[in-house]
Short mmCIF file of C-alpha atoms in Angstrom, two decimals:
data_model
loop_
_atom_site.label_atom_id
_atom_site.label_comp_id
_atom_site.label_asym_id
_atom_site.label_seq_id
_atom_site.Cartn_x
_atom_site.Cartn_y
_atom_site.Cartn_z
CA MET M 1 -16.62 41.46 -24.67
CA ILE M 2 -14.19 42.34 -21.89
CA THR M 3 -12.30 45.52 -22.72
CA ASN M 4 -9.39 45.78 -20.26
CA TYR M 5 -7.01 43.77 -18.10
CA GLU M 6 -8.68 44.67 -14.80
CA GLU M 7 -12.04 43.39 -16.06
CA ALA M 8 -10.37 40.20 -17.30
CA ILE M 9 -8.83 39.49 -13.88
CA ALA M 10 -12.14 40.28 -12.17
CA PHE M 11 -13.92 37.84 -14.49
CA ILE M 12 -11.45 35.05 -13.66
CA HIS M 13 -11.48 35.63 -9.92
CA GLY M 14 -15.26 35.97 -9.93
CA ARG M 15 -15.71 32.33 -10.85
CA THR M 16 -16.37 29.54 -8.35
CA GLN M 17 -13.23 27.74 -7.21
CA PHE M 18 -14.58 24.28 -6.44
CA LYS M 19 -17.53 22.06 -7.29
CA LYS M 20 -19.07 19.47 -4.97
CA SER M 21 -18.51 16.57 -7.35
CA PRO M 22 -14.94 16.12 -8.62
CA SER M 23 -14.99 15.34 -12.33
CA LEU M 24 -13.06 16.00 -15.52
CA GLY M 25 -16.24 15.95 -17.60
CA ARG M 26 -16.79 19.70 -17.51
CA MET M 27 -13.14 20.40 -18.38
CA LYS M 28 -13.21 17.94 -21.28
CA SER M 29 -16.41 19.53 -22.58
CA LEU M 30 -14.86 23.00 -22.36
CA MET M 31 -11.81 21.95 -24.34
CA GLN M 32 -13.86 20.07 -26.94
CA ARG M 33 -15.79 23.27 -27.61
CA LEU M 34 -12.44 25.06 -28.03
CA ASP M 35 -11.27 22.37 -30.52
CA ASN M 36 -8.93 20.60 -28.06
CA PRO M 37 -5.78 22.71 -28.56
CA GLN M 38 -4.06 20.68 -25.80
CA ASP M 39 -3.86 17.71 -28.19
CA ASP M 40 -1.25 19.57 -30.24
CA ILE M 41 1.10 20.40 -27.33
CA THR M 42 4.09 18.34 -26.16
CA MET M 43 3.83 18.38 -22.37
CA ILE M 44 5.34 17.19 -19.10
CA HIS M 45 2.91 16.84 -16.19
CA VAL M 46 4.17 17.58 -12.64
CA ALA M 47 2.27 16.74 -9.43
CA GLY M 48 3.27 16.56 -5.78
CA THR M 49 2.63 18.05 -2.35
CA ASN M 50 5.87 20.04 -2.26
CA GLY M 51 8.62 20.77 -4.75
CA LYS M 52 6.40 21.08 -7.84
CA GLY M 53 7.21 24.71 -8.53
CA SER M 54 10.96 24.34 -8.06
CA THR M 55 11.03 21.20 -10.20
CA VAL M 56 9.13 23.02 -12.95
CA ALA M 57 11.62 25.90 -12.72
CA PHE M 58 14.59 23.54 -13.03
CA LEU M 59 13.00 21.79 -16.02
CA ARG M 60 12.26 25.12 -17.69
CA GLU M 61 15.88 26.21 -17.51
CA LEU M 62 17.20 22.80 -18.57
CA PHE M 63 15.15 22.93 -21.77
CA ILE M 64 15.93 26.60 -22.41
CA ALA M 65 19.66 25.82 -22.13
CA GLN M 66 19.10 23.11 -24.74
CA GLY M 67 17.83 25.79 -27.13
CA LEU M 68 14.15 24.85 -26.89
CA SER M 69 11.18 27.17 -26.45
CA VAL M 70 9.47 26.33 -23.17
CA GLY M 71 6.05 27.10 -21.75
CA THR M 72 5.19 26.70 -18.08
CA TYR M 73 1.90 26.59 -16.21
CA THR M 74 2.15 27.10 -12.45
CA SER M 75 0.13 28.20 -9.42
CA PRO M 76 -0.31 30.18 -7.34
CA PHE M 77 1.48 33.31 -8.51
CA ILE M 78 4.01 35.24 -6.42
CA VAL M 79 4.66 38.43 -8.42
CA LYS M 80 1.65 38.83 -10.73
CA PHE M 81 -1.25 36.69 -11.91
CA ASN M 82 0.13 36.56 -15.48
CA GLU M 83 3.15 34.50 -14.39
CA ARG M 84 0.94 31.42 -14.16
CA ILE M 85 1.30 31.20 -17.95
CA SER M 86 4.90 31.90 -18.93
CA LEU M 87 6.99 31.55 -22.08
CA ASN M 88 10.73 30.99 -21.64
CA GLY M 89 10.47 32.20 -18.08
CA ARG M 90 8.61 35.41 -18.90
CA MET M 91 4.98 35.87 -17.91
CA ILE M 92 2.48 36.63 -20.65
CA ASP M 93 1.65 40.33 -20.99
CA ASP M 94 -1.65 41.97 -20.08
CA ASP M 95 -2.85 42.16 -23.68
CA ALA M 96 -2.28 38.44 -24.18
CA LEU M 97 -4.23 37.61 -21.04
CA LEU M 98 -7.09 39.89 -22.10
CA SER M 99 -7.17 38.25 -25.52
CA LEU M 100 -7.28 34.76 -23.99
CA VAL M 101 -10.18 35.67 -21.72
CA ASN M 102 -12.16 36.97 -24.69
CA ILE M 103 -11.45 33.78 -26.65
CA VAL M 104 -12.78 31.46 -23.93
CA LYS M 105 -15.55 33.64 -22.48
CA PRO M 106 -18.27 32.98 -25.13
CA THR M 107 -17.88 29.24 -24.57
CA ILE M 108 -17.99 29.70 -20.79
CA ASP M 109 -21.12 31.86 -21.05
CA GLN M 110 -22.83 29.14 -23.08
CA MET M 111 -21.80 26.42 -20.60
CA ASP M 112 -23.09 28.56 -17.72
CA ILE M 113 -26.53 28.49 -19.36
CA GLU M 114 -26.45 24.79 -20.23
CA LEU M 115 -25.18 23.65 -16.82
CA ALA M 116 -27.20 26.09 -14.69
CA ASP M 117 -29.42 23.31 -13.30
CA LEU M 118 -26.42 21.14 -12.47
CA GLU M 119 -23.27 22.53 -10.83
CA GLY M 120 -22.81 25.47 -13.16
CA GLY M 121 -20.15 26.27 -15.72
CA PRO M 122 -16.34 26.06 -15.55
CA THR M 123 -14.44 26.95 -12.40
CA GLU M 124 -11.70 29.56 -12.07
CA PHE M 125 -8.90 27.00 -12.41
CA GLU M 126 -10.58 25.29 -15.37
CA ILE M 127 -10.78 28.64 -17.16
CA ILE M 128 -7.13 29.52 -16.51
CA THR M 129 -6.08 26.04 -17.65
CA ALA M 130 -8.12 26.40 -20.83
CA MET M 131 -6.49 29.77 -21.48
CA MET M 132 -3.06 28.15 -21.14
CA PHE M 133 -3.98 25.39 -23.60
CA VAL M 134 -5.21 27.97 -26.12
CA TYR M 135 -2.07 30.08 -25.66
CA PHE M 136 0.43 27.27 -26.26
CA GLY M 137 -1.75 25.20 -28.58
CA VAL M 138 -2.88 27.99 -30.94
CA SER M 139 -1.33 31.44 -30.59
CA HIS M 140 2.17 30.68 -29.24
CA PRO M 141 3.28 27.13 -30.08
CA VAL M 142 6.43 26.02 -28.25
CA ASP M 143 8.68 22.96 -28.21
CA ILE M 144 7.51 21.79 -24.79
CA VAL M 145 5.21 22.89 -21.96
CA VAL M 146 5.77 21.93 -18.31
CA VAL M 147 2.37 21.77 -16.61
CA GLU M 148 2.00 21.86 -12.83
CA THR M 149 -1.17 20.44 -11.31
CA GLY M 150 -3.22 22.83 -9.24
CA LEU M 151 -4.59 20.43 -6.62
CA GLY M 152 -4.15 16.67 -6.40
CA GLY M 153 -3.93 14.97 -9.76
CA LYS M 154 -6.71 12.55 -10.64
CA TYR M 155 -9.43 15.20 -10.89
CA ASP M 156 -7.18 18.20 -11.48
CA SER M 157 -8.25 20.29 -14.45
CA THR M 158 -4.87 19.73 -16.10
CA ASN M 159 -5.36 15.96 -16.09
CA ILE M 160 -7.04 15.80 -19.48
CA ILE M 161 -3.63 15.86 -21.18
CA ASP M 162 -1.53 13.03 -22.58
CA PRO M 163 1.98 14.12 -21.59
CA ILE M 164 5.15 12.48 -22.84
CA LEU M 165 6.25 12.14 -19.21
CA SER M 166 4.75 12.50 -15.71
CA VAL M 167 6.55 13.59 -12.54
CA ILE M 168 5.51 13.16 -8.90
CA THR M 169 7.83 15.14 -6.62
CA THR M 170 6.74 14.42 -3.04
CA ILE M 171 3.55 13.39 -1.25
CA GLY M 172 2.48 14.62 2.18
CA LEU M 173 -0.60 15.60 4.15
CA ASP M 174 -2.14 18.69 2.56
CA HIS M 175 -5.60 19.65 1.24
CA MET M 176 -6.94 16.70 3.24
CA LYS M 177 -10.58 17.84 3.06
CA ILE M 178 -10.39 17.47 -0.71
CA LEU M 179 -7.76 14.77 -1.36
CA GLY M 180 -8.26 12.44 1.60
CA ASP M 181 -7.26 12.14 5.24
CA THR M 182 -4.43 9.61 4.87
CA ILE M 183 -1.15 9.69 3.01
CA GLU M 184 -2.24 6.69 0.95
CA LYS M 185 -5.49 8.36 -0.17
CA ILE M 186 -3.55 11.47 -1.19
CA ALA M 187 -1.03 9.29 -3.03
CA GLN M 188 -3.88 7.72 -5.01
CA GLN M 189 -5.02 11.18 -6.07
CA LYS M 190 -1.52 12.25 -7.13
CA ALA M 191 -0.96 8.94 -8.95
CA GLY M 192 -3.99 9.82 -11.07
CA ILE M 193 -1.68 11.73 -13.44
CA ILE M 194 0.06 8.50 -14.50
CA LYS M 195 -0.77 7.76 -18.14
CA HIS M 196 -0.80 4.58 -20.23
CA ASN M 197 2.61 3.75 -21.71
CA ARG M 198 4.12 7.03 -20.51
CA PRO M 199 7.16 7.01 -18.19
CA LEU M 200 7.04 8.41 -14.66
CA VAL M 201 9.74 10.07 -12.55
CA VAL M 202 9.23 9.95 -8.78
CA GLY M 203 11.04 12.10 -6.21
CA ASN M 204 11.41 11.64 -2.45
CA VAL M 205 8.47 9.51 -1.29
CA THR M 206 8.09 6.84 1.39
CA ASP M 207 7.94 3.15 0.56
CA ALA M 208 4.23 3.06 1.46
CA VAL M 209 3.51 5.92 -0.94
CA PHE M 210 5.68 4.37 -3.62
CA GLN M 211 3.69 1.14 -3.34
CA VAL M 212 0.48 3.06 -4.14
CA ILE M 213 2.20 4.74 -7.09
CA THR M 214 3.63 1.43 -8.31
CA GLU M 215 0.22 -0.26 -8.30
CA GLU M 216 -1.21 2.49 -10.49
CA ALA M 217 1.83 2.53 -12.78
CA GLU M 218 1.63 -1.22 -13.32
CA LYS M 219 -2.00 -0.92 -14.40
CA LYS M 220 -0.94 1.59 -17.03
CA ASN M 221 2.33 0.01 -18.13
CA SER M 222 4.21 3.11 -16.98
CA HIS M 223 7.95 2.69 -16.36
CA ILE M 224 9.13 4.35 -13.13
CA ALA M 225 12.45 6.08 -12.38
CA ARG M 226 12.68 6.66 -8.61
CA LEU M 227 14.98 9.00 -6.67
CA GLY M 228 17.43 7.04 -4.53
CA PHE M 229 17.17 3.96 -6.74
CA ASP M 230 17.19 4.68 -10.47
CA PHE M 231 18.87 8.05 -10.03
CA LYS M 232 20.67 9.43 -7.00
CA VAL M 233 21.77 12.73 -5.52
CA LYS M 234 24.51 13.39 -3.00
CA SER M 235 24.73 16.73 -1.23
CA GLU M 236 28.24 18.17 -1.25
CA GLY M 237 27.39 21.09 1.05
CA VAL M 238 26.70 24.74 0.43
CA LYS M 239 28.66 27.45 -1.37
CA SER M 240 29.20 30.84 0.21
CA SER M 241 27.31 32.30 -2.75
CA TRP M 242 23.93 31.03 -1.44
CA ALA M 243 23.89 27.79 -3.41
CA GLU M 244 23.82 24.04 -2.83
CA VAL M 245 26.42 21.75 -4.38
CA LEU M 246 25.51 18.20 -5.38
CA THR M 247 26.54 15.15 -7.35
CA TYR M 248 23.91 13.63 -9.63
CA HIS M 249 24.15 10.02 -10.78
CA SER M 250 21.97 7.88 -13.03
CA LYS M 251 22.62 4.89 -15.26
CA GLU M 252 23.62 7.12 -18.16
CA LEU M 253 24.96 10.25 -16.48
CA THR M 254 27.17 11.41 -13.60
CA ILE M 255 27.57 15.13 -12.86
CA LYS M 256 29.86 16.16 -10.01
CA GLN M 257 30.00 19.50 -8.21
CA LEU M 258 26.74 20.75 -9.71
CA THR M 259 25.72 24.15 -8.36
CA VAL M 260 22.06 24.61 -7.39
CA PRO M 261 21.20 28.28 -6.73
CA LEU M 262 18.13 27.48 -4.59
CA LEU M 263 19.10 26.93 -0.96
CA GLY M 264 17.92 23.87 0.96
CA MET M 265 18.88 20.20 0.87
CA PHE M 266 15.40 19.46 -0.52
CA GLN M 267 16.32 21.55 -3.58
CA ASP M 268 19.03 18.98 -4.31
CA GLU M 269 16.22 16.43 -4.61
CA ASN M 270 14.10 18.72 -6.78
CA ALA M 271 17.05 19.42 -9.09
CA ALA M 272 17.85 15.71 -9.37
CA THR M 273 14.21 14.87 -10.11
CA ALA M 274 14.19 17.52 -12.85
CA ILE M 275 17.44 16.21 -14.37
CA ALA M 276 16.04 12.66 -14.36
CA ALA M 277 12.91 13.89 -16.14
CA PHE M 278 15.09 15.82 -18.58
CA GLU M 279 17.05 12.64 -19.31
CA GLN M 280 13.82 10.76 -20.00
CA VAL M 281 12.60 13.42 -22.45
CA ALA M 282 15.96 13.38 -24.24
CA SER M 283 15.66 9.62 -24.62
CA ILE M 284 12.07 9.85 -25.88
CA GLN M 285 12.93 12.56 -28.41
CA GLY M 286 16.21 10.98 -29.48
CA TRP M 287 18.87 13.49 -28.46
CA ALA M 288 21.75 13.18 -26.01
CA PRO M 289 21.86 15.30 -22.84
CA ASN M 290 24.79 17.71 -22.79
CA MET M 291 26.48 17.90 -19.37
CA LYS M 292 27.66 21.47 -19.90
CA LEU M 293 24.15 22.62 -20.84
CA ILE M 294 22.66 20.79 -17.84
CA ARG M 295 25.03 22.70 -15.55
CA GLN M 296 24.09 25.92 -17.31
CA GLY M 297 20.37 25.25 -16.93
CA ILE M 298 20.46 24.31 -13.26
CA ASP M 299 22.73 27.24 -12.45
CA ALA M 300 20.30 29.67 -14.15
CA THR M 301 17.25 28.54 -12.16
CA THR M 302 15.38 31.04 -10.01
CA TRP M 303 12.05 30.65 -8.23
CA PRO M 304 10.54 33.55 -6.25
CA GLY M 305 9.43 32.90 -2.69
CA ARG M 306 11.42 29.69 -2.19
CA PHE M 307 13.97 30.53 0.50
CA GLU M 308 14.55 33.70 -1.47
CA LYS M 309 16.98 36.28 -0.07
CA VAL M 310 15.45 39.76 -0.42
CA ASN M 311 17.84 41.68 1.85
CA ASP M 312 21.47 41.20 2.96
CA GLU M 313 21.99 43.28 6.10
CA PRO M 314 20.09 42.18 8.02
CA LEU M 315 19.48 38.92 6.18
CA VAL M 316 15.78 38.66 5.21
CA VAL M 317 14.48 35.50 3.52
CA LEU M 318 11.03 34.61 2.16
CA ASP M 319 9.79 31.05 1.89
CA GLY M 320 6.33 29.75 1.06
CA ALA M 321 6.32 26.77 3.42
CA HIS M 322 2.56 26.31 3.33
CA ASN M 323 2.10 22.87 4.88
CA VAL M 324 3.61 20.61 7.54
CA ALA M 325 5.96 18.80 5.14
CA ALA M 326 7.37 22.10 3.87
CA ILE M 327 7.84 23.39 7.42
CA ASP M 328 9.74 20.18 8.25
CA ARG M 329 12.17 20.97 5.46
CA ILE M 330 12.60 24.58 6.56
CA VAL M 331 13.25 23.47 10.15
CA GLN M 332 15.89 21.04 8.90
CA LEU M 333 17.54 23.81 6.88
CA LEU M 334 17.53 26.28 9.79
CA ARG M 335 18.93 23.74 12.26
CA THR M 336 21.77 22.66 9.96
CA ARG M 337 22.74 25.82 8.07
CA PHE M 338 21.77 28.68 10.39
CA GLN M 339 22.44 27.31 13.86
CA ASP M 340 24.97 30.09 14.47
CA LYS M 341 22.46 32.93 13.93
CA GLU M 342 19.69 34.49 15.98
CA ILE M 343 16.54 33.80 13.96
CA THR M 344 13.23 35.66 13.92
CA ILE M 345 10.40 33.89 12.07
CA ILE M 346 7.28 35.81 11.01
CA PHE M 347 4.60 33.22 10.28
CA SER M 348 1.09 33.36 8.86
CA VAL M 349 -1.02 30.69 7.23
CA LEU M 350 -4.53 30.15 5.91
CA ALA M 351 -7.02 28.80 8.43
CA ASP M 352 -7.66 25.61 6.45
CA LYS M 353 -4.03 24.55 6.87
CA GLN M 354 -2.55 22.70 9.86
CA GLY M 355 -1.33 25.90 11.50
CA GLU M 356 -1.00 24.50 15.02
CA GLN M 357 1.12 21.57 13.84
CA MET M 358 3.26 23.86 11.70
CA LEU M 359 3.90 26.14 14.69
CA LYS M 360 4.89 23.17 16.85
CA LYS M 361 7.53 22.30 14.25
CA LEU M 362 8.89 25.86 14.09
CA VAL M 363 9.34 26.18 17.85
CA THR M 364 11.79 23.26 17.79
CA VAL M 365 14.39 25.58 16.23
CA PRO M 366 16.31 26.43 19.42
CA ASN M 367 17.71 29.78 18.27
CA ALA M 368 14.44 31.14 16.86
CA HIS M 369 11.67 33.44 18.03
CA ILE M 370 8.34 33.13 16.17
CA ILE M 371 5.92 35.98 15.58
CA LEU M 372 2.41 34.97 14.53
CA THR M 373 0.68 37.50 12.31
CA GLN M 374 -2.08 37.98 9.72
CA PHE M 375 -2.43 39.05 6.10
CA ALA M 376 -5.17 39.72 3.54
CA GLY M 377 -5.63 36.18 2.25
CA PRO M 378 -8.05 34.94 -0.43
CA ARG M 379 -9.64 32.72 2.25
CA LYS M 380 -9.84 32.92 6.03
CA VAL M 381 -6.45 33.44 7.68
CA SER M 382 -5.49 31.83 11.00
CA GLN M 383 -6.21 34.06 14.00
CA LEU M 384 -4.43 34.21 17.35
CA ASN M 385 -7.12 32.10 19.04
CA ASP M 386 -6.37 29.30 16.55
CA PHE M 387 -3.08 28.76 18.37
CA ASP M 388 -2.32 27.88 21.98
CA ILE M 389 0.83 29.97 22.37
CA THR M 390 0.86 29.83 26.18
CA GLN M 391 2.82 26.57 25.98
CA PHE M 392 5.69 28.25 24.10
CA LYS M 393 8.22 30.75 25.47
CA ASN M 394 9.50 31.80 22.06
CA VAL M 395 6.18 32.73 20.39
CA SER M 396 4.42 36.11 20.28
CA PHE M 397 1.61 37.71 18.23
CA GLN M 398 1.39 40.87 16.13
CA ASP M 399 -1.79 41.35 14.10
CA ASN M 400 -0.10 43.60 11.50
CA TRP M 401 2.68 41.88 9.58
CA LYS M 402 4.26 45.18 8.48
CA THR M 403 4.58 46.23 12.09
CA ALA M 404 6.09 42.85 12.95
CA LEU M 405 8.54 43.21 10.08
CA VAL M 406 9.69 46.72 10.94
CA GLN M 407 10.03 45.97 14.66
CA SER M 408 12.01 42.80 13.91
CA VAL M 409 14.41 44.49 11.50
CA HIS M 410 15.08 47.33 13.94
CA SER M 411 15.92 44.90 16.75
CA MET M 412 18.20 42.66 14.67
CA SER M 413 21.95 42.77 14.24
CA THR M 414 23.53 42.43 10.80
CA ASP M 415 24.41 38.80 11.63
CA ASP M 416 20.82 37.74 12.38
CA LEU M 417 18.27 36.07 10.11
CA LEU M 418 14.66 37.15 9.56
CA LEU M 419 12.55 34.47 7.88
CA VAL M 420 9.04 35.24 6.64
CA THR M 421 7.18 32.00 5.97
CA GLY M 422 3.80 30.30 5.70
CA SER M 423 1.18 30.74 3.00
CA LEU M 424 2.40 31.50 -0.52
CA TYR M 425 -0.25 34.23 -0.61
CA PHE M 426 1.39 35.77 2.45
CA ILE M 427 4.83 35.54 0.85
CA SER M 428 3.49 37.23 -2.30
CA GLU M 429 2.14 40.13 -0.22
CA VAL M 430 5.37 40.58 1.74
CA ARG M 431 7.54 40.22 -1.36
CA ARG M 432 5.85 43.20 -2.99
CA TYR M 433 6.85 45.26 0.05
CA PHE M 434 10.53 44.51 -0.61
CA ILE M 435 10.64 44.42 -4.40
CA GLU M 436 8.54 47.54 -5.02
#
């Protein structure tokens, strides 16, 4: 038996992260031994390359505003590990996490013995997912749980569920060593969350990606609602109070001048995708969406590390843009909303990401200087020699991110912007510096 929180976290992080052969067999076996608590949970399943976390956050607040109890399962964490399993927006406490580890550990120990000659017992993510199912399926039942995939979709540990609705936010090139080296291969993996006779909401994807999704949906008789076609969003600009303003329109609902407190035009799309999913759930469960409560829910949404302002003078913002598609969106935001400011960007990313391509996107911001740095990541972090910075005039290197941060702040005026971006693990580390 594990006796304290620190031991529980060590046990989780001490597990293998990946197996050579992708399969849901081990996860299904684990849950069968735990009496399949996931079968008693009403769930929404969310996949996508970018926008998953924000969409989950919007959905959470939409359902809370409706008066429902809402569980969420997300990754990675920004503030503390416990936030991956949250109830009504609050992470589970240390005692709850310790209890969950002790519930699943005997089963994991037994599977370690039985599967020793194969690929071994459950992985870290499978264990955390199992803990979430036990929490919401046994000890803390809720009205609905919004489940974010960890990686991909088809073979993701969460994909043993039968949700009432599936959501695919966006699809881009990320985790290519695992999911495939083309956008179509990655789309096939994400489309693996589509379930028989369950509706699907799709965010901003290309026509080629949508064709892959459509082929899978047709096999499973899954009705699709697609952003830009079945529901639409129109950006109305930005409020001085650090918020987007949009108009949402679907067949049943039109909401004008809706305030979205997460900055970035892409957050308009995430909010619209969440509202469309919310509409679908209301239809499935037989209640009418309330426009006032939708406004209330969207307006209450927060999501740490997503273009999050952590200081006003000078302006310091954190954003976990951890792949090329996310950097594209950040570049768009900087070029359209912050073209009048001097911008310093402190950037660090894991070595298995497309760091060079991400840097080439960042240097296109004409009023920005980029500082490459390092942090204590869970895997290898990109080093200076991973980048050819000689081709760029506006790029420098500082091996200590705290030094880069302090030097940047001291050289800035109150009208300038400091953006810290890259890996979500990096953002988590920097955020603690500001919040604590």
